[in-house]
Amino acid sequence: MFHVGDIVARLSHRQDIFFRIDQLNSNVNGERSAILKGLNLRLLADAPVTDLVSKRPMEIANYEREDNKMIYKKLHKLTSQRKVDQDDQREFFEIPGRVLQLDGDQDYLSQCIKTYRQMGIEAKGICKSEIEQPRVIRKILQENPADILVLTGHDGFINGKIDFHSMDSYRSSRYFVESVLEARRFQHNRDALVIFAGACQSNYEAILSAGANFASSPKRMLIHAFDPVFIVERIAFTPTDQIVSVKDILMHTITGTDGIGGVETRGQMRRGYPRSPY
C-alpha cells in the first residue's frame, strides 16, 4: 500500500529518480495511479501504482547525501570565487540584489531561501502553486520590492504529447509564461527586474519570449531544485555596471546548458564607498 508523502521510484525508469507521492487517484476501472514530485528535481510526473517501488530510509539517506555533496561543491566554488572578488575590492562595501521567489513547493522554497540568506542575499519566499502564480504576482511585486524574481515549482512534458511548442504539452509551462507576462506588465525593463522562470522540461522558448531573462529547459531536461539559486547568486553579486556572461553563469549550475539558458543581463549588486569600520 502506498500513501501520499511516501518516497518511491519508478521501476520502468530503473529507479533513477526518487519522488514523493503528491496524489493518489483511481480510474473507473479501479486502476490506481500517482502524481509524483521529484525529491530533488523540479519534475512533476505520473505513474501507475504498479510501477512504483518504496524506498527504504537508508536508500533515501544515501540518495540525499550524494545530492548534498554535489550541491556543496557548487556552492563552495561560487563562494570561493566571490571571496577572491571581495578581497580585490576591500575598500568597498556591497549591496547584493534582493530576491523574491514564488514556488509551488514549500520544501524547495524553504531550502532556497535558507541558502540565499546563508550567502548574504536578502530574500523573501512565498509559496504559491503554479496555477496561482499568474493571479497574484503583480500584487506580490507591489508589496515586496525586488531586483530578482524567481518563479519556480514543478513542470513536465506530458507523456504521449509530440508538439514541443504547444502549451497543452506541459503540466505547468503556461502558468510560468502567464506569470512572466504579468510581471513584465509591472516592470518591463529586463535589467530593472531580472526574472528566472521554469522547472523541469518547461517550454523554454515561450518563457523567454514572455520576458524572462533566464528560463528552463532548452532541451526539455530535468533541472535541479537548486539550479535557480546558482543563477541568482551570480546575478545578485555581479555589479550593476557589468553584464553577466550567460555562458559563465550556466557553468555554475548542476544542469548546465541542456537545462537552463538565458539572455545577457546586467548584474544587480551595488558597491558603496567607503566601507564603515563598524
Short mmCIF file of C-alpha atoms in Angstrom, two decimals:
data_model
loop_
_atom_site.label_atom_id
_atom_site.label_comp_id
_atom_site.label_asym_id
_atom_site.label_seq_id
_atom_site.Cartn_x
_atom_site.Cartn_y
_atom_site.Cartn_z
CA MET A 1 0.00 0.00 0.00
CA PHE A 2 1.21 3.49 -0.87
CA HIS A 3 0.28 6.74 0.85
CA VAL A 4 0.62 10.42 0.00
CA GLY A 5 4.06 11.54 1.18
CA ASP A 6 5.77 8.18 0.58
CA ILE A 7 9.17 8.23 -1.14
CA VAL A 8 9.19 6.00 -4.23
CA ALA A 9 10.93 5.34 -7.54
CA ARG A 10 9.68 4.09 -10.91
CA LEU A 11 10.59 0.54 -11.99
CA SER A 12 10.17 1.49 -15.66
CA HIS A 13 12.90 4.14 -15.31
CA ARG A 14 15.35 1.89 -13.44
CA GLN A 15 14.57 3.73 -10.19
CA ASP A 16 16.83 6.59 -11.33
CA ILE A 17 14.88 9.41 -9.62
CA PHE A 18 13.31 9.44 -6.17
CA PHE A 19 9.86 11.02 -5.87
CA ARG A 20 7.40 11.94 -3.16
CA ILE A 21 3.82 10.85 -3.83
CA ASP A 22 1.71 14.00 -4.10
CA GLN A 23 -1.64 12.47 -5.05
CA LEU A 24 -3.19 9.03 -5.40
CA ASN A 25 -6.02 8.52 -7.90
CA SER A 26 -8.24 5.71 -9.19
CA ASN A 27 -9.97 5.46 -12.57
CA VAL A 28 -13.36 3.94 -13.36
CA ASN A 29 -11.75 0.52 -13.72
CA GLY A 30 -10.28 0.72 -10.26
CA GLU A 31 -6.72 1.12 -11.54
CA ARG A 32 -4.65 3.31 -9.22
CA SER A 33 -2.10 5.90 -10.27
CA ALA A 34 0.03 8.51 -8.53
CA ILE A 35 1.11 12.08 -9.17
CA LEU A 36 4.78 12.34 -8.23
CA LYS A 37 7.04 15.26 -7.33
CA GLY A 38 10.78 14.92 -7.66
CA LEU A 39 12.66 14.77 -4.38
CA ASN A 40 15.49 16.95 -5.73
CA LEU A 41 14.37 17.67 -9.29
CA ARG A 42 11.61 20.10 -10.26
CA LEU A 43 9.71 17.37 -12.08
CA LEU A 44 6.02 16.54 -11.92
CA ALA A 45 5.19 13.08 -13.26
CA ASP A 46 2.52 10.41 -13.09
CA ALA A 47 2.80 6.64 -12.93
CA PRO A 48 0.60 3.63 -12.28
CA VAL A 49 0.98 2.36 -8.74
CA THR A 50 2.16 -0.97 -10.15
CA ASP A 51 5.25 0.83 -11.50
CA LEU A 52 6.27 2.17 -8.10
CA VAL A 53 8.62 0.78 -5.51
CA SER A 54 9.01 2.16 -1.98
CA LYS A 55 12.45 3.36 -0.95
CA ARG A 56 13.90 2.40 2.42
CA PRO A 57 15.19 5.08 4.83
CA MET A 58 18.80 4.06 4.17
CA GLU A 59 18.32 4.36 0.40
CA ILE A 60 16.76 7.80 0.82
CA ALA A 61 19.60 8.92 3.10
CA ASN A 62 22.22 7.77 0.58
CA TYR A 63 20.36 9.47 -2.28
CA GLU A 64 20.15 12.75 -0.36
CA ARG A 65 23.77 12.52 0.77
CA GLU A 66 25.03 12.23 -2.81
CA ASP A 67 22.82 15.13 -3.83
CA ASN A 68 24.05 17.29 -0.95
CA LYS A 69 27.68 16.59 -1.89
CA MET A 70 27.01 17.86 -5.42
CA ILE A 71 25.26 20.99 -4.10
CA TYR A 72 28.09 21.68 -1.64
CA LYS A 73 30.72 21.52 -4.40
CA LYS A 74 28.82 24.06 -6.48
CA LEU A 75 28.22 26.40 -3.56
CA HIS A 76 31.84 26.14 -2.41
CA LYS A 77 33.04 27.10 -5.88
CA LEU A 78 30.71 30.09 -6.00
CA THR A 79 31.60 31.42 -2.57
CA SER A 80 35.33 30.89 -3.12
CA GLN A 81 35.21 32.95 -6.30
CA ARG A 82 33.22 35.65 -4.55
CA LYS A 83 35.77 35.83 -1.73
CA VAL A 84 38.53 36.45 -4.27
CA ASP A 85 36.46 39.23 -5.85
CA GLN A 86 35.78 40.80 -2.44
CA ASP A 87 39.46 40.72 -1.46
CA ASP A 88 40.24 42.75 -4.58
CA GLN A 89 37.72 45.41 -3.55
CA ARG A 90 38.23 45.62 0.23
CA GLU A 91 37.66 49.36 0.47
CA PHE A 92 34.12 49.00 -0.93
CA PHE A 93 31.01 47.54 0.68
CA GLU A 94 28.45 45.53 -1.27
CA ILE A 95 24.67 45.54 -1.52
CA PRO A 96 23.62 42.43 -3.48
CA GLY A 97 20.35 42.30 -5.38
CA ARG A 98 17.17 41.49 -3.45
CA VAL A 99 15.37 38.26 -4.32
CA LEU A 100 11.67 37.40 -4.37
CA GLN A 101 10.83 33.75 -5.08
CA LEU A 102 7.42 32.23 -5.70
CA ASP A 103 7.48 28.46 -5.61
CA GLY A 104 4.81 25.80 -5.79
CA ASP A 105 6.77 23.54 -3.43
CA GLN A 106 7.21 24.65 0.19
CA ASP A 107 10.11 22.27 0.84
CA TYR A 108 12.11 23.53 -2.13
CA LEU A 109 11.24 27.12 -1.30
CA SER A 110 12.45 26.83 2.28
CA GLN A 111 15.73 25.28 1.15
CA CYS A 112 16.30 28.00 -1.44
CA ILE A 113 15.54 30.90 0.92
CA LYS A 114 17.80 29.42 3.60
CA THR A 115 20.64 29.14 1.07
CA TYR A 116 20.18 32.70 -0.23
CA ARG A 117 20.42 34.05 3.30
CA GLN A 118 23.48 31.93 4.08
CA MET A 119 25.14 33.58 1.07
CA GLY A 120 24.26 37.06 2.31
CA ILE A 121 21.39 37.70 -0.12
CA GLU A 122 18.22 39.40 1.12
CA ALA A 123 15.44 37.07 0.03
CA LYS A 124 11.74 36.52 0.58
CA GLY A 125 9.86 33.37 -0.35
CA ILE A 126 6.13 32.97 -0.93
CA CYS A 127 4.63 29.55 -1.55
CA LYS A 128 2.05 29.70 -4.33
CA SER A 129 1.07 26.86 -6.62
CA GLU A 130 1.99 27.19 -10.26
CA ILE A 131 -1.63 27.81 -11.24
CA GLU A 132 -1.97 30.58 -8.61
CA GLN A 133 1.17 32.47 -9.55
CA PRO A 134 -0.23 34.44 -12.54
CA ARG A 135 -3.15 35.73 -10.46
CA VAL A 136 -1.08 37.02 -7.56
CA ILE A 137 2.30 38.03 -8.97
CA ARG A 138 1.58 41.72 -9.62
CA LYS A 139 0.16 42.33 -6.15
CA ILE A 140 3.06 40.47 -4.56
CA LEU A 141 5.58 42.53 -6.54
CA GLN A 142 3.87 45.74 -5.44
CA GLU A 143 4.12 44.69 -1.80
CA ASN A 144 7.63 43.17 -1.99
CA PRO A 145 10.13 45.24 -3.99
CA ALA A 146 12.80 43.04 -5.55
CA ASP A 147 15.62 43.15 -8.07
CA ILE A 148 15.42 39.46 -8.97
CA LEU A 149 12.19 37.47 -9.34
CA VAL A 150 12.22 33.66 -9.33
CA LEU A 151 9.13 31.76 -10.47
CA THR A 152 9.51 28.05 -9.87
CA GLY A 153 7.71 24.86 -8.95
CA HIS A 154 7.17 21.64 -10.87
CA ASP A 155 6.63 21.00 -14.56
CA GLY A 156 6.98 18.20 -17.07
CA PHE A 157 6.41 17.30 -20.71
CA ILE A 158 3.29 15.14 -20.75
CA ASN A 159 3.74 11.55 -21.92
CA GLY A 160 2.25 10.95 -25.34
CA LYS A 161 2.49 14.56 -26.47
CA ILE A 162 4.59 15.36 -29.54
CA ASP A 163 4.32 19.16 -30.01
CA PHE A 164 7.10 20.87 -28.07
CA HIS A 165 5.64 24.32 -28.84
CA SER A 166 2.08 23.69 -27.60
CA MET A 167 1.30 24.74 -24.04
CA ASP A 168 -1.04 21.75 -23.84
CA SER A 169 2.03 19.50 -23.89
CA TYR A 170 3.25 20.76 -20.50
CA ARG A 171 1.93 20.46 -16.96
CA SER A 172 2.81 23.98 -15.75
CA SER A 173 4.57 25.94 -18.51
CA ARG A 174 1.51 28.04 -19.36
CA TYR A 175 1.40 29.33 -15.78
CA PHE A 176 5.07 30.31 -15.85
CA VAL A 177 4.51 32.14 -19.15
CA GLU A 178 1.45 33.96 -17.80
CA SER A 179 3.29 34.90 -14.62
CA VAL A 180 6.22 36.35 -16.55
CA LEU A 181 3.83 38.35 -18.75
CA GLU A 182 2.14 39.78 -15.66
CA ALA A 183 5.48 40.61 -14.05
CA ARG A 184 6.58 42.41 -17.21
CA ARG A 185 3.41 44.49 -17.21
CA PHE A 186 4.52 45.59 -13.75
CA GLN A 187 8.17 46.19 -14.78
CA HIS A 188 9.04 45.89 -18.46
CA ASN A 189 12.79 46.54 -18.10
CA ARG A 190 14.73 43.27 -18.01
CA ASP A 191 17.59 44.93 -16.14
CA ALA A 192 15.36 46.60 -13.53
CA LEU A 193 13.69 43.29 -12.71
CA VAL A 194 15.61 40.14 -13.58
CA ILE A 195 13.35 37.09 -13.96
CA PHE A 196 14.14 33.39 -13.78
CA ALA A 197 11.17 31.12 -14.51
CA GLY A 198 10.51 27.46 -15.14
CA ALA A 199 11.05 23.95 -13.87
CA CYS A 200 11.80 20.51 -15.33
CA GLN A 201 11.19 20.22 -19.09
CA SER A 202 9.48 23.63 -19.27
CA ASN A 203 8.74 25.44 -22.55
CA TYR A 204 11.98 27.43 -22.64
CA GLU A 205 11.28 29.44 -25.79
CA ALA A 206 7.83 30.57 -24.65
CA ILE A 207 9.04 31.65 -21.20
CA LEU A 208 11.89 33.71 -22.66
CA SER A 209 9.55 35.24 -25.24
CA ALA A 210 7.24 36.30 -22.42
CA GLY A 211 10.06 38.37 -20.96
CA ALA A 212 12.17 36.18 -18.67
CA ASN A 213 15.93 36.70 -18.52
CA PHE A 214 16.61 33.05 -17.74
CA ALA A 215 14.40 30.01 -18.19
CA SER A 216 14.30 26.24 -18.39
CA SER A 217 14.59 23.98 -20.30
CA PRO A 218 16.31 24.34 -23.72
CA LYS A 219 16.50 20.57 -24.29
CA ARG A 220 13.47 19.73 -22.12
CA MET A 221 15.79 18.28 -19.50
CA LEU A 222 15.27 17.83 -15.78
CA ILE A 223 16.63 20.67 -13.64
CA HIS A 224 17.84 20.51 -10.09
CA ALA A 225 15.90 22.23 -7.30
CA PHE A 226 18.93 24.43 -6.58
CA ASP A 227 19.73 25.49 -10.16
CA PRO A 228 17.76 28.76 -9.76
CA VAL A 229 19.83 29.52 -6.63
CA PHE A 230 23.10 29.21 -8.54
CA ILE A 231 21.81 31.53 -11.27
CA VAL A 232 20.54 34.08 -8.74
CA GLU A 233 23.81 34.12 -6.78
CA ARG A 234 25.80 35.22 -9.82
CA ILE A 235 23.27 37.92 -10.75
CA ALA A 236 22.93 39.20 -7.19
CA PHE A 237 26.71 39.58 -6.75
CA THR A 238 27.58 40.96 -10.20
CA PRO A 239 27.92 44.79 -10.18
CA THR A 240 25.25 46.79 -11.97
CA ASP A 241 27.80 48.17 -14.43
CA GLN A 242 28.66 44.69 -15.68
CA ILE A 243 26.82 42.28 -17.97
CA VAL A 244 26.52 38.74 -16.64
CA SER A 245 28.15 36.29 -19.04
CA VAL A 246 25.42 33.82 -19.99
CA LYS A 247 27.93 31.05 -20.70
CA ASP A 248 29.79 31.60 -17.43
CA ILE A 249 26.67 31.72 -15.29
CA LEU A 250 25.37 28.44 -16.70
CA MET A 251 28.65 26.70 -15.87
CA HIS A 252 27.82 27.17 -12.19
CA THR A 253 24.54 25.21 -12.41
CA ILE A 254 24.13 21.46 -11.96
CA THR A 255 22.08 21.01 -15.14
CA GLY A 256 24.15 23.20 -17.48
CA THR A 257 23.07 24.44 -20.89
CA ASP A 258 20.78 21.47 -21.55
CA GLY A 259 18.52 22.55 -18.70
CA ILE A 260 18.82 26.33 -18.46
CA GLY A 261 19.50 29.24 -20.78
CA GLY A 262 19.04 32.98 -20.93
CA VAL A 263 19.92 36.37 -22.33
CA GLU A 264 22.60 38.93 -21.47
CA THR A 265 21.61 40.65 -18.24
CA ARG A 266 23.06 43.35 -16.02
CA GLY A 267 24.19 42.39 -12.54
CA GLN A 268 22.20 43.62 -9.54
CA MET A 269 24.90 44.38 -6.95
CA ARG A 270 25.74 47.95 -5.96
CA ARG A 271 29.09 48.83 -4.49
CA GLY A 272 29.41 51.57 -1.90
CA TYR A 273 32.35 53.60 -0.63
CA PRO A 274 33.84 53.92 1.91
CA ARG A 275 33.39 50.78 3.97
CA SER A 276 32.49 51.58 7.57
CA PRO A 277 34.83 50.15 10.26
CA TYR A 278 31.71 49.36 12.31
#
